Coordinates of C-alpha atoms in Angstrom, one line a residue:
Chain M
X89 CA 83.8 81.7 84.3
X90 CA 81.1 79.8 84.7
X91 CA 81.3 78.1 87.8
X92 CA 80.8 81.4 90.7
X93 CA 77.8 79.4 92.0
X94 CA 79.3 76.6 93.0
X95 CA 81.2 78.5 95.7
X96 CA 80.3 79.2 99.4
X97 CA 79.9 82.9 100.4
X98 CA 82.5 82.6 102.8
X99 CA 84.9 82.1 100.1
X100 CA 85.1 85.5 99.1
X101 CA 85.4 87.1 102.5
X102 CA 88.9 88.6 102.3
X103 CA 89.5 89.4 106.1
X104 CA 87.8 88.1 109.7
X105 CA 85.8 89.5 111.4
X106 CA 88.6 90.8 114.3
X107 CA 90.2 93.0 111.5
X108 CA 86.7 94.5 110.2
X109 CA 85.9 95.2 113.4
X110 CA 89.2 96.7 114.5
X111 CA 88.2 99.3 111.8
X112 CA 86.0 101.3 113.8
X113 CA 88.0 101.4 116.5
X114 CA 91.0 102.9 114.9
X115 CA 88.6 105.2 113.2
X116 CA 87.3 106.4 116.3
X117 CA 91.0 106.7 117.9
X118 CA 91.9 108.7 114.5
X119 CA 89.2 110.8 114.3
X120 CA 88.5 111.6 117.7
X121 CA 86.9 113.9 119.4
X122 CA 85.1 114.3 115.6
X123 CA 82.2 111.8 116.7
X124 CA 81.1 115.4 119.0
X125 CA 80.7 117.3 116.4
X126 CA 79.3 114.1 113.9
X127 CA 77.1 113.6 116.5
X128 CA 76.5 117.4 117.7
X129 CA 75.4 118.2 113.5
X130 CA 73.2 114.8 113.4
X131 CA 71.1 116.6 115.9
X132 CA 70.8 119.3 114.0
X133 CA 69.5 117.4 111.3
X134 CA 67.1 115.5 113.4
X135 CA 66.1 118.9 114.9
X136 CA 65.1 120.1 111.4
X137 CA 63.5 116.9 110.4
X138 CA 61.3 117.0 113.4
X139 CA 60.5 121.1 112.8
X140 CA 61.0 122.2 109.0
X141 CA 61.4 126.0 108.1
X142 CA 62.2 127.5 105.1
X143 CA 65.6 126.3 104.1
X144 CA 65.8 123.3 106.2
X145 CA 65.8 121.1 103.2
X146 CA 68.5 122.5 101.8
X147 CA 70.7 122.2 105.2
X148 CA 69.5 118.7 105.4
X149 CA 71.1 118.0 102.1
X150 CA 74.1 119.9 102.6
X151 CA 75.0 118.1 105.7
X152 CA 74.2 114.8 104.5
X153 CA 76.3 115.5 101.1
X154 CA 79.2 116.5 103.1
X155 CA 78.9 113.4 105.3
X156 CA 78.6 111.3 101.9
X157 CA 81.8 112.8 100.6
X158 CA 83.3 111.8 104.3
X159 CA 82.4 108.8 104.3
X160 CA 83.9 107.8 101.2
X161 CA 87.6 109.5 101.7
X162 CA 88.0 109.0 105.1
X163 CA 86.2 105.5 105.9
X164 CA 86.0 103.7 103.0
X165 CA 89.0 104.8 100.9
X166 CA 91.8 104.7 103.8
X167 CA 90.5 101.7 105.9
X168 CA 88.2 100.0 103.7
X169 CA 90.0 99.6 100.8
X170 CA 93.4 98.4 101.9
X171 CA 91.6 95.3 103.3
X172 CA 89.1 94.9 100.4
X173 CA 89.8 96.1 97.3
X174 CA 86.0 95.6 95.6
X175 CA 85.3 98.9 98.0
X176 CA 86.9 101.0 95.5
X177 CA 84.2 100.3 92.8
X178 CA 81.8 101.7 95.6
X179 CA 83.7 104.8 96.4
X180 CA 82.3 106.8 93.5
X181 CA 78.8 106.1 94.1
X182 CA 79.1 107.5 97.4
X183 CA 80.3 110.4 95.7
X184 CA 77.4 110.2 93.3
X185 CA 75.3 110.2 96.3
X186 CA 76.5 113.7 97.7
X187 CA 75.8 114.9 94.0
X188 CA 72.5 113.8 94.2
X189 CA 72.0 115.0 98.0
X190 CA 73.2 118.1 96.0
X191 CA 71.2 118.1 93.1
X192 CA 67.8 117.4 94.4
X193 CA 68.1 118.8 97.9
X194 CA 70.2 121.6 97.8
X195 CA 70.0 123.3 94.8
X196 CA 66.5 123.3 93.5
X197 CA 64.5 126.1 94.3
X198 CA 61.6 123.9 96.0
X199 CA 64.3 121.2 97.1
X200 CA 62.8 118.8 99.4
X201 CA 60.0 118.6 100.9
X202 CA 59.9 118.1 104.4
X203 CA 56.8 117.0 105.8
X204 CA 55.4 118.8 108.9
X205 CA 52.2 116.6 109.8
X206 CA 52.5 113.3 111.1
X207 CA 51.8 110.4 109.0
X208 CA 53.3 106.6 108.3
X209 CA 56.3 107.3 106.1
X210 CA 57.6 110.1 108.5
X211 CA 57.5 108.2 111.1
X212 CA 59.4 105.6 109.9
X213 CA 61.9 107.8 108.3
X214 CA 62.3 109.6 111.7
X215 CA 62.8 106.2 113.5
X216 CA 65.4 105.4 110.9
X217 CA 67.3 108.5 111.4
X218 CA 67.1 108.9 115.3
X219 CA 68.3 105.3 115.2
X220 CA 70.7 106.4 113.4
X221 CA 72.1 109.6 115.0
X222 CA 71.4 107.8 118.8
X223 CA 70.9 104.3 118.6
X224 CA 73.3 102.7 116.4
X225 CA 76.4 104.0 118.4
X226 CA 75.4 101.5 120.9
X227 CA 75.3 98.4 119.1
X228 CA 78.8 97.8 119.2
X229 CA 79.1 98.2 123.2
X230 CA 75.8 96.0 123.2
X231 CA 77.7 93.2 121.1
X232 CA 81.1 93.3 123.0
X233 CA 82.7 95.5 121.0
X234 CA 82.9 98.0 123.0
X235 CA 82.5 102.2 122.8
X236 CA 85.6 102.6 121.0
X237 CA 83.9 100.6 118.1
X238 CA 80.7 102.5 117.6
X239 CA 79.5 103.5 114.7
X240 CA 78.5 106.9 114.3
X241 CA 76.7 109.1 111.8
X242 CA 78.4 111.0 109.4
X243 CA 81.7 109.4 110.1
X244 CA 81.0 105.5 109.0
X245 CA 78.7 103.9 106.3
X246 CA 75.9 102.1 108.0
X247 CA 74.4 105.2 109.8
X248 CA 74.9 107.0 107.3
X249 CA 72.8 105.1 104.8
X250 CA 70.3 104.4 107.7
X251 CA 70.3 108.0 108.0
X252 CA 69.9 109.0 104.8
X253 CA 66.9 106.0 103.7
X254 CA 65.1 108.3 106.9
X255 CA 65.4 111.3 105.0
X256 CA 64.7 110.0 101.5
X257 CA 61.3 107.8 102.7
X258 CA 59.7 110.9 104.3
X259 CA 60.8 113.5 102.0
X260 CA 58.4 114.6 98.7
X261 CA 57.9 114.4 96.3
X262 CA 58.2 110.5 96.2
X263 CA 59.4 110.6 92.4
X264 CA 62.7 112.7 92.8
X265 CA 63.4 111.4 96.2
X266 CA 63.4 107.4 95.7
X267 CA 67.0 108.5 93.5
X268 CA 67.8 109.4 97.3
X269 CA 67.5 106.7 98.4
X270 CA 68.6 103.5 96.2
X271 CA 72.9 104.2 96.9
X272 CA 72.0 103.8 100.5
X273 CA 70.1 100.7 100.0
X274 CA 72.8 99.0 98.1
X275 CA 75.0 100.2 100.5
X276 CA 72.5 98.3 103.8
X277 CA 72.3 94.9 101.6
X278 CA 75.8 95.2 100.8
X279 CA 76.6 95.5 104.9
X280 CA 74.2 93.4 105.5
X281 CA 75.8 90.7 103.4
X282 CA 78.9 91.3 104.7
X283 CA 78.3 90.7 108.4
X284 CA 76.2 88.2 108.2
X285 CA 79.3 85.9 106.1
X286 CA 81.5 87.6 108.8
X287 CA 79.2 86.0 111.5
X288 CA 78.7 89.7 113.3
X289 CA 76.1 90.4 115.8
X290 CA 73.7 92.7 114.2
X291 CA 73.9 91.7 110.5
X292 CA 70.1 92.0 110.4
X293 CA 70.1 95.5 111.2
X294 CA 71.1 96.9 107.9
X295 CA 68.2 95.0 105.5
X296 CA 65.8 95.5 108.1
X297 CA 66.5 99.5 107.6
X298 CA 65.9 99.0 103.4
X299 CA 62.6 96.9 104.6
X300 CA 61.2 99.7 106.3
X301 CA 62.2 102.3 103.7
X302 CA 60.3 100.4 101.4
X303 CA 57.6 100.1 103.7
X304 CA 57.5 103.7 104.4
X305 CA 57.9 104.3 101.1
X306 CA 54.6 101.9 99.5
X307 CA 52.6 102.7 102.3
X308 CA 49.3 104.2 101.1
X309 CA 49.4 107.2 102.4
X310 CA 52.5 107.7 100.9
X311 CA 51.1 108.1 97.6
X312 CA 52.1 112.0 97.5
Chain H
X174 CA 117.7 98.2 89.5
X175 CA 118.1 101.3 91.5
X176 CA 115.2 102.0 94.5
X177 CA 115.2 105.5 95.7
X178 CA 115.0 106.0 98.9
X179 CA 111.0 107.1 99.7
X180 CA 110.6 110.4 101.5
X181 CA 110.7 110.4 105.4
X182 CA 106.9 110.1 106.7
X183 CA 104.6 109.8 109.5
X184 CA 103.7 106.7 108.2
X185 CA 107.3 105.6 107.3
X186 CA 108.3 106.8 110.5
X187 CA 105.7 104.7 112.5
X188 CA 106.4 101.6 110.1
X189 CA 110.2 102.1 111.3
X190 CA 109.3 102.4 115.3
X191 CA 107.0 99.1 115.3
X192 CA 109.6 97.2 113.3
X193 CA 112.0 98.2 116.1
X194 CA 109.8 97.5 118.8
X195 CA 108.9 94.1 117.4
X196 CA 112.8 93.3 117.0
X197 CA 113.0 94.5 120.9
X198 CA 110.0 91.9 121.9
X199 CA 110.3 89.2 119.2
X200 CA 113.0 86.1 119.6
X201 CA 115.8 86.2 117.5
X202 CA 115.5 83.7 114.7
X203 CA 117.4 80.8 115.6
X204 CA 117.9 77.8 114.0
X205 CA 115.5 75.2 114.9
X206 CA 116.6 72.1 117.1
X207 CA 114.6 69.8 114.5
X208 CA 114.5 70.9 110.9
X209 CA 110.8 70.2 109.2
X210 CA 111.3 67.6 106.7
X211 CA 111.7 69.0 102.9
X212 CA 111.0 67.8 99.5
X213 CA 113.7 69.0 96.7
X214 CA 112.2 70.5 93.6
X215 CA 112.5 68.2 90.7
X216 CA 115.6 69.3 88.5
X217 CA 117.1 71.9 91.4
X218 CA 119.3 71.8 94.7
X219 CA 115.9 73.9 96.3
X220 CA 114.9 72.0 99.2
X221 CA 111.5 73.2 100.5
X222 CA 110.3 72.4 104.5
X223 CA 106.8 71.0 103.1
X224 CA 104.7 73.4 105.8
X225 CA 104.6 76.6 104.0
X226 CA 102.2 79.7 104.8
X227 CA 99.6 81.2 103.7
X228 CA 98.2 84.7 103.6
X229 CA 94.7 84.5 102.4
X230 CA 92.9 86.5 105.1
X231 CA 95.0 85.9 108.4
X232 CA 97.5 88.6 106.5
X233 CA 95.1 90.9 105.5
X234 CA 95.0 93.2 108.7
X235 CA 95.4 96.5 106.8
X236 CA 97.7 98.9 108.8
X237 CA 96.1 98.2 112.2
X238 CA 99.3 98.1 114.4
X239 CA 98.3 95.6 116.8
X240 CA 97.5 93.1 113.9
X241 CA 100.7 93.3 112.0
X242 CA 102.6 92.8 115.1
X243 CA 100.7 89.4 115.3
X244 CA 101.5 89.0 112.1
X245 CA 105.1 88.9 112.3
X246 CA 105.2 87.3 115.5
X247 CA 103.2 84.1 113.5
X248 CA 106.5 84.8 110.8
X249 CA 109.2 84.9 113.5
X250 CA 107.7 81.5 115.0
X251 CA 107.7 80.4 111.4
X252 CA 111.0 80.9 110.7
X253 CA 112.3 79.9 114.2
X254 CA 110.4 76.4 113.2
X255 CA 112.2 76.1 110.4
X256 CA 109.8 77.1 107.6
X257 CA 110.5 78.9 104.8
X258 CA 107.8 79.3 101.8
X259 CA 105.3 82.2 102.5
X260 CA 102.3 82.2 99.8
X261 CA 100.2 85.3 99.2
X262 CA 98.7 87.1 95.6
X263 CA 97.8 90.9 94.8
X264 CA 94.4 89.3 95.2
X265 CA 94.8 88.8 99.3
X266 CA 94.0 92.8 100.3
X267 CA 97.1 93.8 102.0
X268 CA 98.8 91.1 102.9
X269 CA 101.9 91.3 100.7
X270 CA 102.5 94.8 103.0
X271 CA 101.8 92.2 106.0
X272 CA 104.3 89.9 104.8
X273 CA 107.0 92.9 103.7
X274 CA 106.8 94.7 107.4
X275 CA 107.2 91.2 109.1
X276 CA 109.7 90.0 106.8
X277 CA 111.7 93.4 107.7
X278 CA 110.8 93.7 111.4
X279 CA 112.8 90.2 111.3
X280 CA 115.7 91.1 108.8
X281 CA 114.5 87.7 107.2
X282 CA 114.6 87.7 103.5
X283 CA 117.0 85.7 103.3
X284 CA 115.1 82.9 104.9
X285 CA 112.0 83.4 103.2
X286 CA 111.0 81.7 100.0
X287 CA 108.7 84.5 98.4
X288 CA 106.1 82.9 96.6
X289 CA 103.5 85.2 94.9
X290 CA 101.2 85.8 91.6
X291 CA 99.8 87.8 88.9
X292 CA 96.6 88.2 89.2
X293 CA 95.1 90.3 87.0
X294 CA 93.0 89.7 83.1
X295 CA 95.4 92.6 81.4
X296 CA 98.6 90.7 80.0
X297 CA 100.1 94.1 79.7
X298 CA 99.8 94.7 83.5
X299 CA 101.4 92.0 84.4
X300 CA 104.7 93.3 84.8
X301 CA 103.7 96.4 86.6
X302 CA 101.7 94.1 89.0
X303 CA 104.9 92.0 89.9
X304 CA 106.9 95.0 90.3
X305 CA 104.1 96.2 92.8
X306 CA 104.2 93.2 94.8
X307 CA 108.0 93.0 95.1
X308 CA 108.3 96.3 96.7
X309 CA 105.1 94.7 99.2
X310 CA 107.3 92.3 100.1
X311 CA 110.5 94.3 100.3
X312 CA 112.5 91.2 98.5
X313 CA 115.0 91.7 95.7
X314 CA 113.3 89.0 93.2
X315 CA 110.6 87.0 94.1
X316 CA 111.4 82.8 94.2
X317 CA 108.2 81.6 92.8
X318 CA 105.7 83.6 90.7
X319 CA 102.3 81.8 90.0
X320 CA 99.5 82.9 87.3
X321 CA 96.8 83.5 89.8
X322 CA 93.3 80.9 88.8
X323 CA 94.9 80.9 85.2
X324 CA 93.9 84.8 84.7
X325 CA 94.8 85.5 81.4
X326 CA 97.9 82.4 81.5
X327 CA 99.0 82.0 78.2
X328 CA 100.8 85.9 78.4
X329 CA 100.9 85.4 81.8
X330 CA 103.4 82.7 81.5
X331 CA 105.0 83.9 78.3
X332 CA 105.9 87.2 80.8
X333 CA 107.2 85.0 83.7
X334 CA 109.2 82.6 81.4
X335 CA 111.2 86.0 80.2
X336 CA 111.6 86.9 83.8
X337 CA 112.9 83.4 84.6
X338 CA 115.4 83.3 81.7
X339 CA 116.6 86.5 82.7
X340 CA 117.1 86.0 86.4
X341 CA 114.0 87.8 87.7
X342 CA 112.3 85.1 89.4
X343 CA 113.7 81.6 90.3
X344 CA 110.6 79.4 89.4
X345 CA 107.2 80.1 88.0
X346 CA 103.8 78.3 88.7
X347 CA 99.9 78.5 88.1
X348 CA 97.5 78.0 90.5
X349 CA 93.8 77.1 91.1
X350 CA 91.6 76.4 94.1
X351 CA 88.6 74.9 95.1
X352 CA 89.6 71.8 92.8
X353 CA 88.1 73.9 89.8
X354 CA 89.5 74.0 85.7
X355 CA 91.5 70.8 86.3
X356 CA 90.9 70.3 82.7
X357 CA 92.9 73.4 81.9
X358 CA 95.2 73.2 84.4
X359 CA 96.0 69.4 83.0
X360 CA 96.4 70.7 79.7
X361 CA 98.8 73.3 80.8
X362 CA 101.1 70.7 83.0
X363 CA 101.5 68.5 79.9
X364 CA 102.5 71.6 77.4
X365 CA 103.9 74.4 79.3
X366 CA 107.5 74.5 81.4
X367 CA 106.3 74.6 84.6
X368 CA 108.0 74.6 88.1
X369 CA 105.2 74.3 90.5
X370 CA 101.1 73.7 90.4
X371 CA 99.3 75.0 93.3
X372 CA 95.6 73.8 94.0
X373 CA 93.4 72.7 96.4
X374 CA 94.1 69.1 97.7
X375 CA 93.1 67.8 101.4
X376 CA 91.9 64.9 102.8
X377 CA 88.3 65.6 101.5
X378 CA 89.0 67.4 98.4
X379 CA 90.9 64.6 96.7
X380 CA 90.3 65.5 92.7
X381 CA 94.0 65.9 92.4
X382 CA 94.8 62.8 93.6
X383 CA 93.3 61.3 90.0
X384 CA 95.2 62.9 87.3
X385 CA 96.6 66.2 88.0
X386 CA 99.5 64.7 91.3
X387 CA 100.5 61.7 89.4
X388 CA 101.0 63.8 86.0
X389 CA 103.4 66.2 88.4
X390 CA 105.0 63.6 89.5
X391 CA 105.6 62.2 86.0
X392 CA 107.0 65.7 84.9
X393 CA 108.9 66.6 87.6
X394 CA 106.6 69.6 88.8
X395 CA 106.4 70.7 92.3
X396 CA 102.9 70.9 94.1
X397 CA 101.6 73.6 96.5
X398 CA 98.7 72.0 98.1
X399 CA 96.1 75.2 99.2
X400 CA 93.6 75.2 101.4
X401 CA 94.3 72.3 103.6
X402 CA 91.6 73.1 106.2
X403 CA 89.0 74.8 103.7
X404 CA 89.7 77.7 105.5
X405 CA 89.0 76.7 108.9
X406 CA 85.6 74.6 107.4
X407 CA 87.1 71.0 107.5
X408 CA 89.1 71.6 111.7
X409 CA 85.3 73.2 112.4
X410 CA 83.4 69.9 110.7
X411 CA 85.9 67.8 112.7
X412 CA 86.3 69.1 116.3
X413 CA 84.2 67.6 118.4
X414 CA 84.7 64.1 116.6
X415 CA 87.7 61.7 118.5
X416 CA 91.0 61.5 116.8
X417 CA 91.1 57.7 115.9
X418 CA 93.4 55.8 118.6
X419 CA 96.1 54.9 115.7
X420 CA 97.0 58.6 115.1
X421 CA 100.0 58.1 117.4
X422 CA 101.1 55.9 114.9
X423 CA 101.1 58.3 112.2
X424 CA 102.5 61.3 114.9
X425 CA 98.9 63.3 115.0
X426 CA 98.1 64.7 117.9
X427 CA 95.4 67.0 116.3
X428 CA 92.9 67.3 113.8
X429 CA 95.4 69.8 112.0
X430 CA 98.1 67.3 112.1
X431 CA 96.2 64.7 111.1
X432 CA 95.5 66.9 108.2
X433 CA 98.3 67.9 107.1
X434 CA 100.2 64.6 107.8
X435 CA 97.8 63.2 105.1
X436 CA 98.0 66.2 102.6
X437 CA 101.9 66.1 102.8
X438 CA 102.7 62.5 102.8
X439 CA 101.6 62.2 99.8
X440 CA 104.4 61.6 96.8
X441 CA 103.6 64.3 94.4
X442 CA 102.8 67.4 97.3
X443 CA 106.0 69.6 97.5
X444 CA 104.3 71.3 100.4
X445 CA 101.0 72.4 102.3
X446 CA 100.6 76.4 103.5
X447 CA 97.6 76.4 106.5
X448 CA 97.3 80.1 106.7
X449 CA 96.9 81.1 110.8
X450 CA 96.7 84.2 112.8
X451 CA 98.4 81.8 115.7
X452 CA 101.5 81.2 117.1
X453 CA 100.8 77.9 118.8
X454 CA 99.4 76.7 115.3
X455 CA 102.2 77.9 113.6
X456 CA 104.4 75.8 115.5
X457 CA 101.8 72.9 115.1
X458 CA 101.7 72.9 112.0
X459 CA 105.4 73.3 111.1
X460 CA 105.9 70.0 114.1
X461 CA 104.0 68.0 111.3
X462 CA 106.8 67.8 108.6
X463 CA 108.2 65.3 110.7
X464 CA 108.8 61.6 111.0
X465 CA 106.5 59.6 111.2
X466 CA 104.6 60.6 107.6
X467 CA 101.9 58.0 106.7
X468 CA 102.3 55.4 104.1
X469 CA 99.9 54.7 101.5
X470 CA 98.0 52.4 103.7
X471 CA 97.7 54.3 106.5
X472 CA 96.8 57.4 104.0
X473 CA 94.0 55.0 102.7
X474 CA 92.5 54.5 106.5
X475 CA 92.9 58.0 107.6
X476 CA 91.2 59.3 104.6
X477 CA 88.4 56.0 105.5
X478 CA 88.2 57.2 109.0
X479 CA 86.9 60.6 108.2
X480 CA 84.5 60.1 105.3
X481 CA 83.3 57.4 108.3
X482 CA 82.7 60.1 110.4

């Protein structure tokens, strides 16, 4: 077919914004009181990222695999899906992206490297993931949406591939770990797209997270 | 065909709760004081209110609670108006489920005429598709299957023309939108037995008025005329513009009825289907298959009038 182009965005938007939204609030009355320990094992994370020790990397991974796998089964396949059935297609690379998390994090002997000193690109992949774990929650109250409709870490997509671009961007060595982190970009532009055709406060949010990955990531320092 | 009954479940359960709940809280579905006007189907004693429904997106509410209970409050206000065609495709997420709980919350399939498609590039799937979408809905047979954008049409049709000659669906259709392959779908209307076209046809988007209307009038096919508001685009463009003072002439007393009273006066056009997540514009809309309809001079102005604006 060779006339996609001459169609508006809008016109593949399958549901309104009331229904996406709705999403995360029936997630959060599902799931609950699961955002405490989502939120409760994001520290943890953080708390690792900020002061690495011998097998931190590989709990990193681990945690972030699990949430991957999560993600997929409980956000995108039973919610997502029944309202947009081009989700599917997406489901296994989320999978692919715990194997990877796996792969690269959790099973190699040297795993990932965490950095310990101070420098551009971990920085900006901490910023990423405490905005993540603490900040993102509140966009929803911030937007009208109220608390019942926050996104958390581990238990929706968006933080999670915030989350996860933190990780990957501050990580070494720079050659395994950009595999780390292109799912989760897809994943921001793909959000990104959606909100902003939905009209949603925020939209900006997610591409700005894959412009600072890449940021982190080509900064010169970063050349490790 | 047998159905067996599905095994008792939380969801089932809950499914069965609502629908009682929304029986409880939702009117009974009387007969309307004023019957929309209809539009018989070439060749049949089918009579069809020419407001239908749509699905695309206002249905798709997944199995949020709150939002299929809006759902079939639209449908009961629907009925209770007098409509009857509801519209929706596999393509439409999940609102053939919407449709199937309203449509038993209300104990209304025998008011309904269940209009749907096949929508997918596998011939072979076709069937197993249909079959899908009928247990959506909950209805015995559907009345109107349409090939979805001409997906695959030629098998398409070959598989709903064996349906049709066997009893398994009343009519069959194809559809396009966005006033696209009006080549194919011409070439189609002249060579295939077809019941209904369904494509996009509005006051602005007025392709069909050149060839592909005045061919189904000629051949006696019935016209589904989508997206009437270009999904919400046109009432947006429009709102803050004055109605013209002559729309009481023509029985408008809104940019959607002034709309619609243009779309549906027109000859060829069996009947429009606004999609809405409303019950107020369910209502409005139905209140515009009624006298008085435009005539083609007044279509011409009204159809002036807004490219003026």
């Amino acid at each position: 077919m060779g006339d996609w182009w001459t169609y508006h965005p809008e016109d593949f938007l399958m549901f309104s914004e009331r229904v996406y939204t709705r999403l995360f609030m029936l997630h959060n009355q599902a799931l609950w009181p699961a955002q405490l320990l989502a939120l409760a094992l994001g520290g943890l994370v953080l708390f690792a990222l900020l002061h690495p020790r011998p097998g931190s990397s590989r709990l990193v991974a681990a945690l972030l695999a699990m949430a991957w796998v999560f993600v997929a089964w409980s956000f995108l396949w039973q919610r997502y899906v029944p309202i947009n059935w081009g989700i599917r297609y997406l489901v296994p690379l989320f999978v692919l992206q715990a194997l990877l998390l796996i792969i690269v994090g959790a099973t190699r002997r040297d795993g990932l490297g965490l950095p310990t000193r101070w420098s551009v690109s971990r920085g900006l992949g901490l910023v990423l993931f405490t905005y993540a774990l603490v900040g993102h929650p509140f966009v929803a109250p911030l937007v009208g949406r109220g608390l019942t409709g926050a996104e958390i870490i581990g238990l929706t997509p968006d933080p999670l591939a915030f989350a996860t671009l933190g990780v990957a961007v501050m990580a070494s060595p720079a050659g395994r770990t950009w595999t780390l982190a292109a799912i989760p970009a897809l994943w921001c532009l793909i959000s990104g797209v959606t909100l902003a055709i939905l009209d949603a406060a925020g939209a900006w949010l997610p591409p700005l997270a894959v412009v600072l990955a890449l940021l982190a990531r080509w900064w010169p320092e970063a050349r490790r | 065909m047998a159905h067996r009954a599905p095994p008792l479940s939380r969801r089932l359960l809950l499914h069965g709760l609502l629908s009682v709940a929304a029986m409880a809280v939702l009117p009974p579905l009387a007969v309307p004081a004023s019957s929309p006007l209809t539009r018989r189907l070439s060749g049949t004693d089918v009579h069809l209110p020419r407001v239908g429904l749509g699905s695309w997106i206002t249905f798709n509410v997944g199995s949020d609670p709150v939002l299929l209970e809006e759902c079939t409050a639209v449908m009961a206000a629907f009925f209770t108006a007098g409509g009857r065609l509801i519209d929706s495709s596999p393509m439409y997420g999940s609102s053939q489920a919407t449709i199937g709980h309203g449509l038993a919350a209300l104990d209304a399939m025998d008011r309904v005429y269940a209009a749907d498609k096949v929508w997918t590039t596998s011939p072979a799937e076709g069937p197993a598709q249909i079959e899908a979408s009928r247990r959506e809905w909950g209805v015995p047979r559907f009345d109107l299957l349409q090939v979805h954008n001409l997906l695959a049409w030629e098998r398409h049709l070959e598989t709903l023309q064996a349906m049709k000659a066997s009893g398994e669906v009343r009519h069959l259709g194809i559809t396009t939108s966005h006033g696209r392959r009006h080549d194919r779908m011409e070439h189609i209307m002249r060579h295939a037995p077809l019941d209904f076209v369904q494509l996009t046809y509005n006051i602005v988007d007025r392709e069909a008025e050149r060839r592909l209307l005045p061919l189904a009038r000629e051949r006696g096919i019935g016209v589904i005329a989508n997206r009437p508001f270009q999904q919400k685009r046109l009432i947006r463009r429009l709102a803050d513009k004055p109605l013209p003072p002559w729309s009481g002439e023509i029985g408008a007393t809104s940019w959607a009825q002034f709309i619609l009273k243009f779309i549906i006066s027109h000859p060829a056009v069996t009947c429009a289907i606004p999609a809405t997540t409303r019950v107020d514009h369910v209502r409005e809309n139905l209140a515009t298959a009624s006298d008085p309809l435009p005539d083609h001079g007044q279509r011409r102005r009204m159809a002036e009038y807004v490219r003026s604006l």
